[in-house]
C-alpha positions as semicolon CSV with decimal commas, in nm:
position;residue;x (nm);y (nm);z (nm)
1;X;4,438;5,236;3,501
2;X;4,453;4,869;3,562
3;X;4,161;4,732;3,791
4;X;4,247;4,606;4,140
5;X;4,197;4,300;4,317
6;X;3,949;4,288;4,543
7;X;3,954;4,224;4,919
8;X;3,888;3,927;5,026
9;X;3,613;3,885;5,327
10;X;3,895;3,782;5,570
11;X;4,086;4,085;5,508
12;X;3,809;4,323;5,527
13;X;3,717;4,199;5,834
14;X;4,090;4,213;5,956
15;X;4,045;4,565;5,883
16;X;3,739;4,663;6,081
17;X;3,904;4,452;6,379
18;X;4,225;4,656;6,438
19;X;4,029;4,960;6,371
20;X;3,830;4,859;6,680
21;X;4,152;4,795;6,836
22;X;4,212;5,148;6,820
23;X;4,462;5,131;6,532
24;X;4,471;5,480;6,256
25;X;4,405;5,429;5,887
26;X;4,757;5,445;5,832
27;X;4,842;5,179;6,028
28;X;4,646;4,919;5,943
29;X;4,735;4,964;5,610
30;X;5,119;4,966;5,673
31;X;5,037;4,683;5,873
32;X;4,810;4,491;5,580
33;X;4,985;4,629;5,265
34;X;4,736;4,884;5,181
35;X;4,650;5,222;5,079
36;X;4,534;5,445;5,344
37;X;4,211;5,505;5,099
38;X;4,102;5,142;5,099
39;X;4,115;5,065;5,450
40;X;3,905;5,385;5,486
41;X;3,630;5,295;5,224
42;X;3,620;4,974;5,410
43;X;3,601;5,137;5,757
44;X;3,308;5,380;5,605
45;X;3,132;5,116;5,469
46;X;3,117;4,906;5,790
47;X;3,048;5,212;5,983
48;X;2,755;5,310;5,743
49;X;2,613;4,980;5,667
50;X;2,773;4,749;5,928
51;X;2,908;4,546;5,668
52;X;3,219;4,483;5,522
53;X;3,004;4,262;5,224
54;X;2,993;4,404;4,860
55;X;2,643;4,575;4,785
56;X;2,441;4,492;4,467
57;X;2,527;4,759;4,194
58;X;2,263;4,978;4,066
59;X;2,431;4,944;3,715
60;X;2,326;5,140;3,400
61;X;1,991;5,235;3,394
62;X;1,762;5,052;3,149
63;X;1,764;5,148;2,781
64;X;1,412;5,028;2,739
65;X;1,130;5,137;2,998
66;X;0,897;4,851;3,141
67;X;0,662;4,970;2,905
68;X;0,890;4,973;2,604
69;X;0,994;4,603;2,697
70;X;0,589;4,516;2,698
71;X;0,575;4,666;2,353
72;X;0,802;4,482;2,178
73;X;0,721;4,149;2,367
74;X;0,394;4,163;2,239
75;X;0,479;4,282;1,906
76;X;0,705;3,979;1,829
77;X;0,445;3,743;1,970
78;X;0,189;3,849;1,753
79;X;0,439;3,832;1,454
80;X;0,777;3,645;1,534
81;X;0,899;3,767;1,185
82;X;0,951;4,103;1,278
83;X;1,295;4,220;1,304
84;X;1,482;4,407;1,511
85;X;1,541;4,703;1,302
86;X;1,101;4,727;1,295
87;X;1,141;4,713;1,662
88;X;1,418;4,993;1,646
89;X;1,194;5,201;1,422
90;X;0,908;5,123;1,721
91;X;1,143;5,256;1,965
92;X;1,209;5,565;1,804
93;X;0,889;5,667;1,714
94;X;0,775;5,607;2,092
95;X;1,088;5,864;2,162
96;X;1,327;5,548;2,270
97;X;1,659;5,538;2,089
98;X;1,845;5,199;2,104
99;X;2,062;4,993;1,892
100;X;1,977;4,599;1,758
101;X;2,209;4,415;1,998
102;X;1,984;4,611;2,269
103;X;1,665;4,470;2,109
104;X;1,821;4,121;2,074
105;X;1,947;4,169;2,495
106;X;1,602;4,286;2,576
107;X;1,396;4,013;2,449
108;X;1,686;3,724;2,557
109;X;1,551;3,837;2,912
110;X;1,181;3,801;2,792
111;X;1,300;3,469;2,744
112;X;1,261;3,510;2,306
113;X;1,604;3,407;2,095
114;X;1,619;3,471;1,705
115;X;1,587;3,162;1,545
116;X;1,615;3,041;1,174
117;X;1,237;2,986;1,070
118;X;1,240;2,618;0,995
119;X;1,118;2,504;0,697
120;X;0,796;2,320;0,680
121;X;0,487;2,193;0,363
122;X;0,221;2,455;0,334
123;X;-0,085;2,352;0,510
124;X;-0,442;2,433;0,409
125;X;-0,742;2,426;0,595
126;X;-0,789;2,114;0,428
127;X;-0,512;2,005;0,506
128;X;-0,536;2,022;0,863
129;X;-0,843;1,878;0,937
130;X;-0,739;1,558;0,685
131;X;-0,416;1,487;0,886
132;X;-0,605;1,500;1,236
133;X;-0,876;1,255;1,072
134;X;-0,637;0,997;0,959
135;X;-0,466;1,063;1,291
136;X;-0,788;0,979;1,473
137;X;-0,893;0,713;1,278
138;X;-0,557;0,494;1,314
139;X;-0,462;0,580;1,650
140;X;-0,552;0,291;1,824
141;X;-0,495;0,064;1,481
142;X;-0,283;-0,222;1,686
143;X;0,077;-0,229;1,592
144;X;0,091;-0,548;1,391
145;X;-0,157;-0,352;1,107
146;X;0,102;-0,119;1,051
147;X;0,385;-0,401;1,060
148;X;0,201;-0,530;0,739
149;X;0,258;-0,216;0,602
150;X;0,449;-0,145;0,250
151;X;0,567;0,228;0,227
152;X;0,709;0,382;-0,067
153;X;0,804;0,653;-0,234
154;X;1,039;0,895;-0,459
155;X;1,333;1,066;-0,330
156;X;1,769;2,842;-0,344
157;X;1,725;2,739;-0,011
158;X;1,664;3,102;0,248
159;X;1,606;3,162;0,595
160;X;1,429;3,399;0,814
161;X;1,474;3,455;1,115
162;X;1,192;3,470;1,412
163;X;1,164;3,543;1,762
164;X;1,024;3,255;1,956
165;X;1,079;3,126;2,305
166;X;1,259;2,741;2,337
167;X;0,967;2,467;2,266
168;X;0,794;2,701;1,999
169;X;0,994;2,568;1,737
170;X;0,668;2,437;1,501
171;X;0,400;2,683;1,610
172;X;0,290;2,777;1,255
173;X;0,322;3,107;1,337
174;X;0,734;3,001;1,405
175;X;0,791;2,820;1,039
176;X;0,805;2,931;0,685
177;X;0,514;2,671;0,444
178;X;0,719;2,483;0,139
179;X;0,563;2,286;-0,159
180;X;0,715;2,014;-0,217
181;X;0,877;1,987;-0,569
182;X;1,045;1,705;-0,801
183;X;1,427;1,773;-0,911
184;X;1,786;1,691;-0,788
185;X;2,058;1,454;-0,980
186;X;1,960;1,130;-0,914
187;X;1,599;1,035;-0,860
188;X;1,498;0,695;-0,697
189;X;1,226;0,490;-0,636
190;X;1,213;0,290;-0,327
191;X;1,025;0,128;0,015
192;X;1,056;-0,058;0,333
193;X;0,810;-0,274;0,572
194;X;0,875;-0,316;0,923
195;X;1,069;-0,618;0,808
196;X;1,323;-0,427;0,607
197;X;1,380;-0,219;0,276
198;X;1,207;-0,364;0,001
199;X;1,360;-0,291;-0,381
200;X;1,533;0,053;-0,498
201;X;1,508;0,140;-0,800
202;X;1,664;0,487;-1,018
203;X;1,416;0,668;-1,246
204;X;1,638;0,724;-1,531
205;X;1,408;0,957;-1,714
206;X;1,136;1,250;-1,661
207;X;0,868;1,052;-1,427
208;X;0,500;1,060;-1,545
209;X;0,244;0,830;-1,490
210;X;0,312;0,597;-1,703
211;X;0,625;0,510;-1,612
212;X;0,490;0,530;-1,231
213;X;0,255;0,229;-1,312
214;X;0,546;0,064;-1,537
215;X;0,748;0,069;-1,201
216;X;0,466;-0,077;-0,975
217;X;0,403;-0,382;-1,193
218;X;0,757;-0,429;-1,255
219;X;0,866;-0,417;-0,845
220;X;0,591;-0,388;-0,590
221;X;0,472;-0,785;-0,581
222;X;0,813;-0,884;-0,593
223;X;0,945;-0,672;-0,345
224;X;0,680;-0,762;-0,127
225;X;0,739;-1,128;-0,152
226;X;1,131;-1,110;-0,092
227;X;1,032;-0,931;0,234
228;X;0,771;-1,226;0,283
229;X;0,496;-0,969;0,410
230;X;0,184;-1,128;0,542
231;X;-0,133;-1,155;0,319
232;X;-0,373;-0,833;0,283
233;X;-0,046;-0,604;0,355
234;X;-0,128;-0,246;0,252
235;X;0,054;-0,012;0,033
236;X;0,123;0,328;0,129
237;X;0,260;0,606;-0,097
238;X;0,204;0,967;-0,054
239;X;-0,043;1,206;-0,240
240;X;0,138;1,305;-0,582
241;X;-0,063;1,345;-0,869
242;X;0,110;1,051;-1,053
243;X;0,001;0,816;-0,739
244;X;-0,305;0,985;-0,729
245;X;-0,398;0,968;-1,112
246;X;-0,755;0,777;-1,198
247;X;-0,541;0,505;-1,394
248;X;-0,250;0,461;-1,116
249;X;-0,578;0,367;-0,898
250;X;-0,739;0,180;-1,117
251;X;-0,398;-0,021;-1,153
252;X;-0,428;-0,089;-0,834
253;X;-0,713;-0,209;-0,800
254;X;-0,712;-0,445;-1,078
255;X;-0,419;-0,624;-0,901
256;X;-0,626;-0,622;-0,617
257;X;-0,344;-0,408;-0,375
258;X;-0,494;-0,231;-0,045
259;X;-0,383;0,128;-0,070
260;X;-0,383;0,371;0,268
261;X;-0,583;0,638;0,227
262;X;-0,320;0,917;0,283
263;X;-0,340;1,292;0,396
264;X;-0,153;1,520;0,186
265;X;0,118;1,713;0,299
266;X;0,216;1,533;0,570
267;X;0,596;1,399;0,514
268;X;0,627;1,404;0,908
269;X;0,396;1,094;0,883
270;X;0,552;0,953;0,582
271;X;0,831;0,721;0,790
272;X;1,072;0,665;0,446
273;X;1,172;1,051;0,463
274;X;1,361;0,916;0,778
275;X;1,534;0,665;0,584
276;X;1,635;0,914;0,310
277;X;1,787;1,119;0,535
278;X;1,958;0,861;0,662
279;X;2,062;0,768;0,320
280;X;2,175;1,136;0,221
281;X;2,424;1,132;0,496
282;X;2,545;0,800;0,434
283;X;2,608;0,866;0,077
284;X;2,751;1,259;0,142
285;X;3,060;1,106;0,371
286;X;3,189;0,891;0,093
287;X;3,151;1,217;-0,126
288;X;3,071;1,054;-0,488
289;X;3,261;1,187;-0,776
290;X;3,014;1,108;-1,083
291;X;2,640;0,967;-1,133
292;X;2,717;0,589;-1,142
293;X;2,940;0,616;-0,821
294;X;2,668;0,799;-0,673
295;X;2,383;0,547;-0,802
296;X;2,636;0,268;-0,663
297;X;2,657;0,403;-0,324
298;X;2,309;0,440;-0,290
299;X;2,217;0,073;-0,381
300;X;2,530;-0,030;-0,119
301;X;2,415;0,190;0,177
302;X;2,042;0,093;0,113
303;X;2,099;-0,238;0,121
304;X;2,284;-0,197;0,447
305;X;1,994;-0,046;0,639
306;X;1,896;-0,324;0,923
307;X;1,564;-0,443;0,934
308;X;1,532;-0,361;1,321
309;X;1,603;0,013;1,210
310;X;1,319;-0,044;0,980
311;X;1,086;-0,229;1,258
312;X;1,181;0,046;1,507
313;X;1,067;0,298;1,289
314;X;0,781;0,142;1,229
315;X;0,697;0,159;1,606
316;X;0,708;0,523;1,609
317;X;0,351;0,600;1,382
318;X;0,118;0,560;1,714
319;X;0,350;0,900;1,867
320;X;0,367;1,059;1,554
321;X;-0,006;1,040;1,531
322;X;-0,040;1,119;1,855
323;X;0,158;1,425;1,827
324;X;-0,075;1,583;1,505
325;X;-0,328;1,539;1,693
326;X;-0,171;1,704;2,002
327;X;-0,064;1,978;1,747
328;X;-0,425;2,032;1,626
329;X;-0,356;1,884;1,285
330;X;-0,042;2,123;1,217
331;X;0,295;1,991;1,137
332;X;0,511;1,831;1,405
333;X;0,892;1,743;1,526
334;X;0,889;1,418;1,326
């Protein structure tokens, strides 16, 4: 049977008036269009409650008692990885029968939504407490040292899902640890200073590092010069074992180039993974057919990238650091 339209206020209230008018059930509704039945529910009601308003609704009882929704509030909180079918099998063994979409209902109200784990480098110990040193160290470093900065650096995914309330996104316990690993079609080698990108440059074979320190002699002083960086700029690159290796240093130190000391794992601090990104999507819209039209594109849209992107960028290290440290050293939105 099709639902009915409810009364509106006026004609409920229409009602009660002619039936203290002295008017019968029946005529009031001949009078109003109605069935004799709803003008007397309406008159009950106002005689029983002295209203003509609607009354909340009990509704269906809970599924899940009070306790049952303390149960599996705490058990997600303690491990956001559990799933709803664990919670189910929770349920049932506490003598509570209830489907997933009840679970995922129950903890919506708790204020918890299942979320795709996001994806971050696996941090050690070590780890940790290096990132919140460096952070310490150069947070008050003024913002023309880091202007004089030279960054550079090379270029079967699953989820799992996890319960966690709106702004828990990078709680540790939240995010599944990655190790960072070498591969894809085309790799490149390139930087940026505050005053703009600075040479990029395709590794055409397997990199080692040989061919690491071939590259730096071949492009770092004369990328630096065309971006006419200031005397004692520093070079930054990130901890892999080529840049790492006791000849890549002592290559750099023979040509007498200031490296930052770097904390590994830490590509939220690394400011060029911004730029690649950047350069990814560029490159994906024009959808490249082959290898050279993809190297092409890549040279194009890099050499496109404005130098007050660059400089803006390069504005945005004093919040990032502020934001490990904020984080206690873990990984953060950047």
């Amino acid at each position: 049977m099709a639902k009915t339209k409810e009364l509106s206020k006026d004609t409920r209230n229409k009602i009660v008036d002619l039936h203290q008018a002295g008017k019968t059930e029946s005529a009031i509704g001949n009078q109003l269009g109605l069935n004799k039945s709803t003008v007397g529910a309406i008159i009950r009601k106002w005689k029983t409650y002295k209203t003509t308003d609607n009354l909340p609704r009990s509704g269906a009882p809970r599924k899940i008692s009070p306790r049952g929704v303390k149960m599996i509030t705490r058990t997600v909180s303690k491990n956001p990885r559990t799933t709803r079918g664990d919670l189910v099998n929770d349920l049932q063994r506490a003598e509570t029968k209830v489907t997933k979409p009840t679970i995922s209902n129950t903890l919506r109200l708790q204020g918890l939504k299942s979320c795709s784990a996001r994806r971050v480098p696996l941090l050690k110990p070590v780890h940790v407490q290096a990132r919140l040193k460096f952070a310490r160290e150069h947070l008050d470093d003024p913002e023309e040292d880091w202007e004089n900065v030279k960054i550079y650096i090379f270029g079967k995914n699953s989820t799992r899902r996890v319960w966690r309330t709106k702004n828990a996104e990078l709680h540790p316990k939240n995010t599944i640890p990655t190790v960072k690993h070498g591969g894809g079609n085309l790799m490149l080698w390139g930087g940026f200073s505050a005053k703009g990108p600075g040479r990029l440059i395709r590794v055409k074979e397997r990199m080692n590092g040989a061919m690491y320190r071939e590259i730096l002699s071949e492009n770092l002083l004369p990328s630096a010069r065309a971006l006419k960086m200031k005397r004692g700029w520093v070079f930054q690159h990130d901890n892999d074992p080529k840049h790492t290796a006791r000849a890549t240093k002592e290559c750099l130190r023979k040509k007498h180039f200031k490296v930052l000391e770097w904390p590994s794992q830490s590509p939220d601090l690394n400011l060029i993974e911004h730029l690649w990104r950047e350069l990814k999507v560029c490159v994906s819209q024009q959808q490249p057919q082959n290898i050279t039209a993809l190297e092409e594109i890549c040279m194009e849209e890099w050499a496109k990238i404005p130098a007050t992107v660059c400089e803006n960028l390069v504005k945005t290290y004093r919040k990032r650091l502020t934001s490990v440290i904020a984080n206690k050293g873990h990984i953060t939105k950047y």
